[in-house]
PDB file of C-alpha atoms in Angstrom:
ATOM      1  CA  UNK A   1       0.146   0.205   0.284  1.00  0.00           C
ATOM      2  CA  UNK A   2       1.537   3.385  -1.093  1.00  0.00           C
ATOM      3  CA  UNK A   3       1.907   6.309   1.296  1.00  0.00           C
ATOM      4  CA  UNK A   4       2.981   9.450   0.888  1.00  0.00           C
ATOM      5  CA  UNK A   5       4.645  12.475   3.132  1.00  0.00           C
ATOM      6  CA  UNK A   6       3.537  16.444   2.179  1.00  0.00           C
ATOM      7  CA  UNK A   7       6.194  18.446   3.410  1.00  0.00           C
ATOM      8  CA  UNK A   8       5.360  22.254   3.975  1.00  0.00           C
ATOM      9  CA  UNK A   9       4.953  23.936   0.340  1.00  0.00           C
ATOM     10  CA  UNK A  10       7.253  21.013  -1.136  1.00  0.00           C
ATOM     11  CA  UNK A  11       6.844  17.749  -2.773  1.00  0.00           C
ATOM     12  CA  UNK A  12       5.279  14.517  -1.798  1.00  0.00           C
ATOM     13  CA  UNK A  13       7.744  11.934  -0.754  1.00  0.00           C
ATOM     14  CA  UNK A  14       6.382   8.558  -1.343  1.00  0.00           C
ATOM     15  CA  UNK A  15       7.613   4.948  -0.980  1.00  0.00           C
ATOM     16  CA  UNK A  16      10.080   5.152  -3.413  1.00  0.00           C
ATOM     17  CA  UNK A  17      12.127   7.896  -1.676  1.00  0.00           C
ATOM     18  CA  UNK A  18      15.283   6.280  -0.023  1.00  0.00           C
ATOM     19  CA  UNK A  19      14.803   4.908   3.540  1.00  0.00           C
ATOM     20  CA  UNK A  20      16.310   6.563   6.069  1.00  0.00           C
ATOM     21  CA  UNK A  21      17.161  10.181   3.616  1.00  0.00           C
ATOM     22  CA  UNK A  22      16.297  13.381   5.732  1.00  0.00           C
ATOM     23  CA  UNK A  23      13.229  15.345   5.162  1.00  0.00           C
ATOM     24  CA  UNK A  24      13.723  18.623   4.301  1.00  0.00           C
ATOM     25  CA  UNK A  25      11.748  21.673   5.100  1.00  0.00           C
ATOM     26  CA  UNK A  26      11.417  24.646   3.117  1.00  0.00           C
ATOM     27  CA  UNK A  27      11.977  28.223   4.312  1.00  0.00           C
ATOM     28  CA  UNK A  28      13.932  27.204   7.449  1.00  0.00           C
ATOM     29  CA  UNK A  29      17.709  27.424   8.478  1.00  0.00           C
ATOM     30  CA  UNK A  30      20.304  25.237   7.312  1.00  0.00           C
ATOM     31  CA  UNK A  31      19.899  21.306   8.235  1.00  0.00           C
ATOM     32  CA  UNK A  32      21.525  18.687   8.473  1.00  0.00           C
ATOM     33  CA  UNK A  33      20.176  16.806   5.428  1.00  0.00           C
ATOM     34  CA  UNK A  34      21.984  19.831   3.230  1.00  0.00           C
ATOM     35  CA  UNK A  35      25.361  18.305   4.244  1.00  0.00           C
ATOM     36  CA  UNK A  36      26.816  16.237   1.251  1.00  0.00           C
ATOM     37  CA  UNK A  37      26.495  13.242   3.717  1.00  0.00           C
ATOM     38  CA  UNK A  38      23.891  12.210   6.048  1.00  0.00           C
ATOM     39  CA  UNK A  39      25.094  12.495   9.711  1.00  0.00           C
ATOM     40  CA  UNK A  40      23.613   9.957  12.048  1.00  0.00           C
ATOM     41  CA  UNK A  41      21.582  11.234  14.935  1.00  0.00           C
ATOM     42  CA  UNK A  42      23.603  12.095  18.253  1.00  0.00           C
ATOM     43  CA  UNK A  43      22.925   9.972  21.040  1.00  0.00           C
ATOM     44  CA  UNK A  44      20.798  12.334  23.763  1.00  0.00           C
ATOM     45  CA  UNK A  45      23.272  13.726  25.755  1.00  0.00           C
ATOM     46  CA  UNK A  46      23.777  12.406  29.382  1.00  0.00           C
ATOM     47  CA  UNK A  47      22.592  14.377  32.539  1.00  0.00           C
ATOM     48  CA  UNK A  48      24.936  16.676  33.899  1.00  0.00           C
ATOM     49  CA  UNK A  49      24.900  14.801  37.441  1.00  0.00           C
ATOM     50  CA  UNK A  50      25.908  11.925  35.599  1.00  0.00           C
ATOM     51  CA  UNK A  51      28.295  13.002  33.237  1.00  0.00           C
ATOM     52  CA  UNK A  52      30.569  14.707  35.936  1.00  0.00           C
ATOM     53  CA  UNK A  53      32.324  12.000  37.422  1.00  0.00           C
ATOM     54  CA  UNK A  54      32.416  12.173  41.331  1.00  0.00           C
ATOM     55  CA  UNK A  55      35.729  13.374  42.741  1.00  0.00           C
ATOM     56  CA  UNK A  56      37.040  10.779  45.366  1.00  0.00           C
ATOM     57  CA  UNK A  57      37.234  12.512  48.511  1.00  0.00           C
ATOM     58  CA  UNK A  58      40.620  13.511  50.573  1.00  0.00           C
ATOM     59  CA  UNK A  59      41.882  11.883  53.253  1.00  0.00           C
ATOM     60  CA  UNK A  60      42.650  14.750  55.671  1.00  0.00           C
ATOM     61  CA  UNK A  61      46.388  14.526  56.798  1.00  0.00           C
ATOM     62  CA  UNK A  62      47.360  15.297  60.399  1.00  0.00           C
ATOM     63  CA  UNK A  63      48.152  18.453  61.448  1.00  0.00           C
ATOM     64  CA  UNK A  64      50.005  18.343  64.891  1.00  0.00           C
ATOM     65  CA  UNK A  65      50.645  21.489  64.504  1.00  0.00           C
ATOM     66  CA  UNK A  66      47.416  22.947  64.907  1.00  0.00           C
ATOM     67  CA  UNK A  67      47.531  21.911  68.547  1.00  0.00           C
ATOM     68  CA  UNK A  68      49.343  24.818  69.313  1.00  0.00           C
ATOM     69  CA  UNK A  69      48.672  29.010  68.743  1.00  0.00           C
ATOM     70  CA  UNK A  70      49.578  31.040  66.099  1.00  0.00           C
ATOM     71  CA  UNK A  71      49.566  34.769  65.566  1.00  0.00           C
ATOM     72  CA  UNK A  72      47.177  34.692  62.685  1.00  0.00           C
ATOM     73  CA  UNK A  73      45.267  31.491  63.492  1.00  0.00           C
ATOM     74  CA  UNK A  74      44.518  31.693  67.119  1.00  0.00           C
ATOM     75  CA  UNK A  75      45.513  35.472  67.911  1.00  0.00           C
ATOM     76  CA  UNK A  76      43.848  35.628  71.455  1.00  0.00           C
ATOM     77  CA  UNK A  77      45.615  32.336  72.998  1.00  0.00           C
ATOM     78  CA  UNK A  78      48.648  33.502  71.253  1.00  0.00           C
ATOM     79  CA  UNK A  79      48.936  36.767  72.836  1.00  0.00           C
ATOM     80  CA  UNK A  80      47.403  35.616  75.945  1.00  0.00           C
ATOM     81  CA  UNK A  81      50.422  32.712  75.861  1.00  0.00           C
ATOM     82  CA  UNK A  82      52.961  34.914  75.590  1.00  0.00           C
ATOM     83  CA  UNK A  83      51.359  37.884  78.460  1.00  0.00           C
ATOM     84  CA  UNK A  84      51.394  34.678  80.710  1.00  0.00           C
ATOM     85  CA  UNK A  85      55.099  33.571  80.042  1.00  0.00           C
ATOM     86  CA  UNK A  86      56.543  37.318  80.588  1.00  0.00           C
ATOM     87  CA  UNK A  87      54.472  37.840  83.823  1.00  0.00           C
ATOM     88  CA  UNK A  88      55.174  34.317  85.138  1.00  0.00           C
ATOM     89  CA  UNK A  89      58.843  34.748  84.202  1.00  0.00           C
ATOM     90  CA  UNK A  90      58.710  38.003  86.319  1.00  0.00           C
ATOM     91  CA  UNK A  91      57.186  36.541  89.139  1.00  0.00           C
ATOM     92  CA  UNK A  92      60.128  33.781  89.058  1.00  0.00           C
ATOM     93  CA  UNK A  93      62.949  36.167  88.489  1.00  0.00           C
ATOM     94  CA  UNK A  94      61.591  39.829  89.564  1.00  0.00           C
ATOM     95  CA  UNK A  95      62.048  42.211  92.827  1.00  0.00           C
ATOM     96  CA  UNK A  96      60.536  39.477  95.515  1.00  0.00           C
ATOM     97  CA  UNK A  97      59.102  42.687  97.159  1.00  0.00           C
ATOM     98  CA  UNK A  98      57.571  44.042  94.077  1.00  0.00           C
ATOM     99  CA  UNK A  99      55.821  40.616  92.686  1.00  0.00           C
ATOM    100  CA  UNK A 100      54.648  40.289  96.091  1.00  0.00           C
ATOM    101  CA  UNK A 101      52.543  43.483  96.120  1.00  0.00           C
ATOM    102  CA  UNK A 102      51.644  42.687  92.717  1.00  0.00           C
ATOM    103  CA  UNK A 103      49.672  39.825  93.539  1.00  0.00           C
ATOM    104  CA  UNK A 104      48.358  41.095  96.598  1.00  0.00           C
ATOM    105  CA  UNK A 105      46.868  43.815  94.504  1.00  0.00           C
ATOM    106  CA  UNK A 106      45.454  41.642  91.774  1.00  0.00           C
ATOM    107  CA  UNK A 107      43.889  39.164  94.472  1.00  0.00           C
ATOM    108  CA  UNK A 108      40.228  38.757  93.755  1.00  0.00           C
ATOM    109  CA  UNK A 109      39.460  38.541  97.697  1.00  0.00           C
ATOM    110  CA  UNK A 110      36.284  40.401  99.016  1.00  0.00           C
ATOM    111  CA  UNK A 111      38.436  43.424  99.787  1.00  0.00           C
ATOM    112  CA  UNK A 112      39.485  43.546  96.793  1.00  0.00           C
ATOM    113  CA  UNK A 113      36.133  42.961  95.034  1.00  0.00           C
ATOM    114  CA  UNK A 114      34.308  45.238  96.873  1.00  0.00           C
ATOM    115  CA  UNK A 115      36.742  48.380  96.091  1.00  0.00           C
ATOM    116  CA  UNK A 116      37.871  47.560  92.783  1.00  0.00           C
ATOM    117  CA  UNK A 117      35.713  44.543  91.309  1.00  0.00           C
ATOM    118  CA  UNK A 118      36.360  44.765  87.330  1.00  0.00           C
ATOM    119  CA  UNK A 119      40.027  45.756  88.255  1.00  0.00           C
ATOM    120  CA  UNK A 120      41.151  42.431  89.942  1.00  0.00           C
ATOM    121  CA  UNK A 121      38.740  40.466  87.731  1.00  0.00           C
ATOM    122  CA  UNK A 122      40.973  41.375  84.892  1.00  0.00           C
ATOM    123  CA  UNK A 123      44.433  41.709  86.742  1.00  0.00           C
ATOM    124  CA  UNK A 124      44.245  38.305  88.706  1.00  0.00           C
ATOM    125  CA  UNK A 125      43.644  36.534  85.091  1.00  0.00           C
ATOM    126  CA  UNK A 126      47.369  37.727  84.230  1.00  0.00           C
ATOM    127  CA  UNK A 127      48.966  35.050  86.459  1.00  0.00           C
ATOM    128  CA  UNK A 128      49.753  31.749  86.694  1.00  0.00           C
ATOM    129  CA  UNK A 129      49.615  30.040  89.983  1.00  0.00           C
ATOM    130  CA  UNK A 130      52.210  27.380  89.718  1.00  0.00           C
ATOM    131  CA  UNK A 131      54.282  28.995  86.740  1.00  0.00           C
ATOM    132  CA  UNK A 132      54.473  28.213  82.897  1.00  0.00           C
ATOM    133  CA  UNK A 133      54.821  24.249  83.819  1.00  0.00           C
ATOM    134  CA  UNK A 134      51.812  23.702  86.108  1.00  0.00           C
ATOM    135  CA  UNK A 135      49.090  21.853  84.914  1.00  0.00           C
ATOM    136  CA  UNK A 136      46.968  24.444  84.162  1.00  0.00           C
ATOM    137  CA  UNK A 137      49.136  26.701  82.305  1.00  0.00           C
ATOM    138  CA  UNK A 138      49.714  23.688  79.844  1.00  0.00           C
ATOM    139  CA  UNK A 139      46.032  22.929  79.665  1.00  0.00           C
ATOM    140  CA  UNK A 140      45.278  26.764  79.131  1.00  0.00           C
ATOM    141  CA  UNK A 141      47.736  26.441  76.305  1.00  0.00           C
ATOM    142  CA  UNK A 142      45.905  23.237  74.211  1.00  0.00           C
ATOM    143  CA  UNK A 143      42.608  23.752  75.346  1.00  0.00           C
ATOM    144  CA  UNK A 144      42.526  27.421  74.387  1.00  0.00           C
ATOM    145  CA  UNK A 145      43.805  26.805  71.037  1.00  0.00           C
ATOM    146  CA  UNK A 146      41.301  23.994  70.397  1.00  0.00           C
ATOM    147  CA  UNK A 147      38.342  26.555  71.180  1.00  0.00           C
ATOM    148  CA  UNK A 148      39.181  28.908  69.472  1.00  0.00           C
ATOM    149  CA  UNK A 149      39.674  27.125  66.385  1.00  0.00           C
ATOM    150  CA  UNK A 150      36.317  26.026  66.770  1.00  0.00           C
ATOM    151  CA  UNK A 151      34.213  29.282  67.853  1.00  0.00           C
ATOM    152  CA  UNK A 152      36.545  32.143  66.995  1.00  0.00           C
ATOM    153  CA  UNK A 153      38.866  34.368  69.900  1.00  0.00           C
ATOM    154  CA  UNK A 154      35.896  37.069  70.721  1.00  0.00           C
ATOM    155  CA  UNK A 155      33.781  34.305  72.200  1.00  0.00           C
ATOM    156  CA  UNK A 156      36.690  32.318  72.947  1.00  0.00           C
ATOM    157  CA  UNK A 157      37.352  35.173  75.521  1.00  0.00           C
ATOM    158  CA  UNK A 158      33.713  35.322  76.442  1.00  0.00           C
ATOM    159  CA  UNK A 159      34.104  31.624  77.527  1.00  0.00           C
ATOM    160  CA  UNK A 160      37.351  32.208  79.317  1.00  0.00           C
ATOM    161  CA  UNK A 161      36.641  35.335  81.027  1.00  0.00           C
ATOM    162  CA  UNK A 162      33.026  34.664  81.731  1.00  0.00           C
ATOM    163  CA  UNK A 163      33.809  31.396  83.348  1.00  0.00           C
ATOM    164  CA  UNK A 164      36.628  33.241  85.343  1.00  0.00           C
ATOM    165  CA  UNK A 165      34.333  36.127  86.761  1.00  0.00           C
ATOM    166  CA  UNK A 166      31.568  33.939  87.412  1.00  0.00           C
ATOM    167  CA  UNK A 167      33.428  31.270  89.544  1.00  0.00           C
ATOM    168  CA  UNK A 168      34.988  33.758  91.393  1.00  0.00           C
ATOM    169  CA  UNK A 169      32.043  35.715  92.378  1.00  0.00           C
ATOM    170  CA  UNK A 170      30.399  32.627  93.419  1.00  0.00           C
ATOM    171  CA  UNK A 171      33.249  31.664  95.584  1.00  0.00           C
ATOM    172  CA  UNK A 172      34.255  34.678  97.277  1.00  0.00           C
ATOM    173  CA  UNK A 173      30.483  36.159  97.596  1.00  0.00           C
ATOM    174  CA  UNK A 174      29.919  33.324 100.290  1.00  0.00           C
ATOM    175  CA  UNK A 175      32.683  34.109 101.852  1.00  0.00           C
ATOM    176  CA  UNK A 176      31.858  37.498 102.676  1.00  0.00           C
ATOM    177  CA  UNK A 177      28.145  36.811 103.871  1.00  0.00           C
ATOM    178  CA  UNK A 178      29.972  34.446 106.260  1.00  0.00           C
ATOM    179  CA  UNK A 179      32.053  37.137 107.809  1.00  0.00           C
ATOM    180  CA  UNK A 180      29.318  39.015 107.983  1.00  0.00           C
ATOM    181  CA  UNK A 181      27.191  36.810 109.961  1.00  0.00           C
ATOM    182  CA  UNK A 182      29.829  35.923 112.198  1.00  0.00           C
ATOM    183  CA  UNK A 183      30.502  32.300 110.572  1.00  0.00           C
ATOM    184  CA  UNK A 184      34.328  32.950 109.484  1.00  0.00           C
ATOM    185  CA  UNK A 185      37.028  35.356 110.792  1.00  0.00           C
ATOM    186  CA  UNK A 186      37.908  38.726 109.555  1.00  0.00           C
ATOM    187  CA  UNK A 187      41.223  37.037 107.787  1.00  0.00           C
ATOM    188  CA  UNK A 188      38.953  35.727 105.525  1.00  0.00           C
ATOM    189  CA  UNK A 189      38.401  38.833 103.714  1.00  0.00           C
ATOM    190  CA  UNK A 190      41.850  38.792 103.089  1.00  0.00           C
ATOM    191  CA  UNK A 191      43.218  35.672 101.031  1.00  0.00           C
ATOM    192  CA  UNK A 192      45.426  35.579  98.276  1.00  0.00           C
ATOM    193  CA  UNK A 193      43.507  34.262  94.906  1.00  0.00           C
ATOM    194  CA  UNK A 194      44.538  34.753  91.390  1.00  0.00           C
ATOM    195  CA  UNK A 195      45.332  32.309  88.461  1.00  0.00           C
ATOM    196  CA  UNK A 196      43.812  31.537  85.372  1.00  0.00           C
ATOM    197  CA  UNK A 197      42.484  28.050  86.832  1.00  0.00           C
ATOM    198  CA  UNK A 198      38.839  29.630  86.776  1.00  0.00           C
ATOM    199  CA  UNK A 199      38.770  30.204  82.988  1.00  0.00           C
ATOM    200  CA  UNK A 200      40.780  27.015  81.889  1.00  0.00           C
ATOM    201  CA  UNK A 201      38.045  24.824  83.843  1.00  0.00           C
ATOM    202  CA  UNK A 202      35.618  26.365  81.948  1.00  0.00           C
ATOM    203  CA  UNK A 203      36.859  26.165  78.583  1.00  0.00           C
ATOM    204  CA  UNK A 204      37.201  22.581  79.399  1.00  0.00           C
ATOM    205  CA  UNK A 205      33.936  22.075  79.889  1.00  0.00           C
ATOM    206  CA  UNK A 206      32.630  24.224  76.813  1.00  0.00           C
ATOM    207  CA  UNK A 207      35.458  22.574  74.374  1.00  0.00           C
ATOM    208  CA  UNK A 208      34.122  18.646  75.308  1.00  0.00           C
ATOM    209  CA  UNK A 209      30.468  20.271  73.823  1.00  0.00           C
ATOM    210  CA  UNK A 210      32.111  20.996  70.489  1.00  0.00           C
ATOM    211  CA  UNK A 211      34.485  17.578  70.262  1.00  0.00           C
ATOM    212  CA  UNK A 212      33.167  13.992  68.969  1.00  0.00           C
ATOM    213  CA  UNK A 213      32.171  11.516  71.709  1.00  0.00           C
ATOM    214  CA  UNK A 214      35.350   9.581  71.744  1.00  0.00           C
ATOM    215  CA  UNK A 215      37.397  12.801  72.780  1.00  0.00           C
ATOM    216  CA  UNK A 216      34.559  14.630  74.755  1.00  0.00           C
ATOM    217  CA  UNK A 217      33.688  11.993  77.688  1.00  0.00           C
ATOM    218  CA  UNK A 218      37.525  11.492  78.192  1.00  0.00           C
ATOM    219  CA  UNK A 219      38.116  15.184  78.491  1.00  0.00           C
ATOM    220  CA  UNK A 220      34.961  15.315  80.889  1.00  0.00           C
ATOM    221  CA  UNK A 221      36.543  12.665  83.192  1.00  0.00           C
ATOM    222  CA  UNK A 222      39.945  14.282  83.308  1.00  0.00           C
ATOM    223  CA  UNK A 223      38.233  17.600  84.216  1.00  0.00           C
ATOM    224  CA  UNK A 224      35.840  16.207  86.517  1.00  0.00           C
ATOM    225  CA  UNK A 225      38.343  14.014  88.390  1.00  0.00           C
ATOM    226  CA  UNK A 226      40.832  17.441  88.765  1.00  0.00           C
ATOM    227  CA  UNK A 227      37.841  18.966  90.497  1.00  0.00           C
ATOM    228  CA  UNK A 228      36.900  15.425  92.355  1.00  0.00           C
ATOM    229  CA  UNK A 229      40.475  15.051  93.898  1.00  0.00           C
ATOM    230  CA  UNK A 230      40.744  18.734  94.851  1.00  0.00           C
ATOM    231  CA  UNK A 231      37.605  18.593  96.728  1.00  0.00           C
ATOM    232  CA  UNK A 232      38.166  15.438  98.546  1.00  0.00           C
ATOM    233  CA  UNK A 233      41.964  16.494  99.288  1.00  0.00           C
ATOM    234  CA  UNK A 234      40.078  19.676 100.956  1.00  0.00           C
ATOM    235  CA  UNK A 235      43.385  21.655 101.073  1.00  0.00           C
ATOM    236  CA  UNK A 236      41.596  24.695  99.596  1.00  0.00           C
ATOM    237  CA  UNK A 237      38.209  23.844  99.231  1.00  0.00           C
ATOM    238  CA  UNK A 238      36.953  26.975  98.212  1.00  0.00           C
ATOM    239  CA  UNK A 239      39.029  27.124  94.955  1.00  0.00           C
ATOM    240  CA  UNK A 240      38.526  23.491  94.430  1.00  0.00           C
ATOM    241  CA  UNK A 241      34.504  24.200  94.776  1.00  0.00           C
ATOM    242  CA  UNK A 242      35.423  27.026  92.085  1.00  0.00           C
ATOM    243  CA  UNK A 243      36.858  24.765  89.910  1.00  0.00           C
ATOM    244  CA  UNK A 244      33.890  22.288  89.894  1.00  0.00           C
ATOM    245  CA  UNK A 245      31.731  25.224  89.228  1.00  0.00           C
ATOM    246  CA  UNK A 246      33.551  26.353  85.994  1.00  0.00           C
ATOM    247  CA  UNK A 247      33.759  22.777  84.940  1.00  0.00           C
ATOM    248  CA  UNK A 248      29.553  23.174  85.140  1.00  0.00           C
ATOM    249  CA  UNK A 249      29.388  26.593  83.445  1.00  0.00           C
ATOM    250  CA  UNK A 250      31.481  25.251  80.569  1.00  0.00           C
ATOM    251  CA  UNK A 251      28.913  22.559  80.286  1.00  0.00           C
ATOM    252  CA  UNK A 252      25.969  24.382  80.856  1.00  0.00           C
ATOM    253  CA  UNK A 253      27.109  26.751  77.599  1.00  0.00           C
ATOM    254  CA  UNK A 254      27.004  23.721  75.007  1.00  0.00           C
ATOM    255  CA  UNK A 255      24.134  25.397  73.126  1.00  0.00           C
ATOM    256  CA  UNK A 256      25.151  28.573  72.676  1.00  0.00           C
ATOM    257  CA  UNK A 257      28.657  27.247  71.676  1.00  0.00           C
ATOM    258  CA  UNK A 258      27.149  24.495  69.322  1.00  0.00           C
ATOM    259  CA  UNK A 259      24.964  27.511  67.970  1.00  0.00           C
ATOM    260  CA  UNK A 260      28.214  29.697  67.441  1.00  0.00           C
ATOM    261  CA  UNK A 261      30.325  27.017  65.730  1.00  0.00           C
ATOM    262  CA  UNK A 262      27.196  26.297  63.410  1.00  0.00           C
ATOM    263  CA  UNK A 263      27.421  29.933  62.672  1.00  0.00           C
ATOM    264  CA  UNK A 264      30.928  30.225  62.085  1.00  0.00           C
ATOM    265  CA  UNK A 265      31.312  27.063  59.872  1.00  0.00           C
ATOM    266  CA  UNK A 266      28.347  28.594  57.506  1.00  0.00           C
ATOM    267  CA  UNK A 267      25.503  26.238  56.240  1.00  0.00           C
ATOM    268  CA  UNK A 268      26.286  22.661  55.339  1.00  0.00           C
ATOM    269  CA  UNK A 269      27.205  22.230  51.582  1.00  0.00           C
ATOM    270  CA  UNK A 270      24.557  20.717  48.994  1.00  0.00           C
ATOM    271  CA  UNK A 271      24.921  17.302  47.955  1.00  0.00           C
ATOM    272  CA  UNK A 272      26.342  16.944  43.917  1.00  0.00           C
ATOM    273  CA  UNK A 273      28.691  19.095  41.703  1.00  0.00           C
ATOM    274  CA  UNK A 274      28.620  22.258  43.393  1.00  0.00           C
ATOM    275  CA  UNK A 275      31.925  23.351  40.638  1.00  0.00           C
ATOM    276  CA  UNK A 276      29.168  23.491  37.979  1.00  0.00           C
ATOM    277  CA  UNK A 277      28.301  26.722  37.048  1.00  0.00           C
ATOM    278  CA  UNK A 278      24.254  26.453  37.373  1.00  0.00           C
ATOM    279  CA  UNK A 279      24.943  26.048  41.010  1.00  0.00           C
ATOM    280  CA  UNK A 280      26.903  28.581  42.079  1.00  0.00           C
ATOM    281  CA  UNK A 281      25.772  31.319  44.077  1.00  0.00           C
ATOM    282  CA  UNK A 282      23.471  34.243  41.816  1.00  0.00           C
ATOM    283  CA  UNK A 283      22.850  31.778  38.819  1.00  0.00           C
ATOM    284  CA  UNK A 284      19.026  30.189  38.940  1.00  0.00           C
ATOM    285  CA  UNK A 285      19.175  26.569  38.916  1.00  0.00           C
TER     286      UNK A 285
END
């Protein structure tokens, strides 16, 4: 049975036409059939997602130098550590009478807190009780570096000084009330109290909330053991209670710290080929 195909304004093609020959439409630009030789239909283009081969994930190399502070990576921790090195060296090698006067003036006892609270709260954190090789000095170096790399310098400073100030007030104010009530002698108002231990313990509790579980719980156990062993020894119960309170303050700040870290790291990347021009910012997908 004969069949015919009529083109727009052109002749009919019947069964006699060569099978597979392209049908040309008049009034249209150059078509594939105009070429000297017929060109085979190209296979359909593969989707972009399938055409782009997935890039294998690179295995991150250990970088042990990131455990220590640097001027550009962790400026707060680096500058604070340099300051502590200077005050510790002066405390070891300076004039003993001058050093004693400076430490007495930096003490956060009840008398100094009543006279100049802001001054002594800052000045007391400029000294490292026990020197540069004390446990709290070494913990300061590693804990503050890790915390600042996760939430930034300003927020790390807020965590450190916030824990230092709150734990100091929470331990010294009851002493003042006890002296006023007659429960403690007047000499309790003039105790020597300075150092970075309250701020360091707060940062230990805070950092634990930003670490994976296999690092979080050993860090919390180490911090809790340090606070509990001091309380059991009962050598300086007020300071040891301050350490336990500082650790609890850092743990209580976990929701805020995780929110800060999410803000600092930005939104999670989309799955797929983020290098494709259609998925770059400012382009409609």
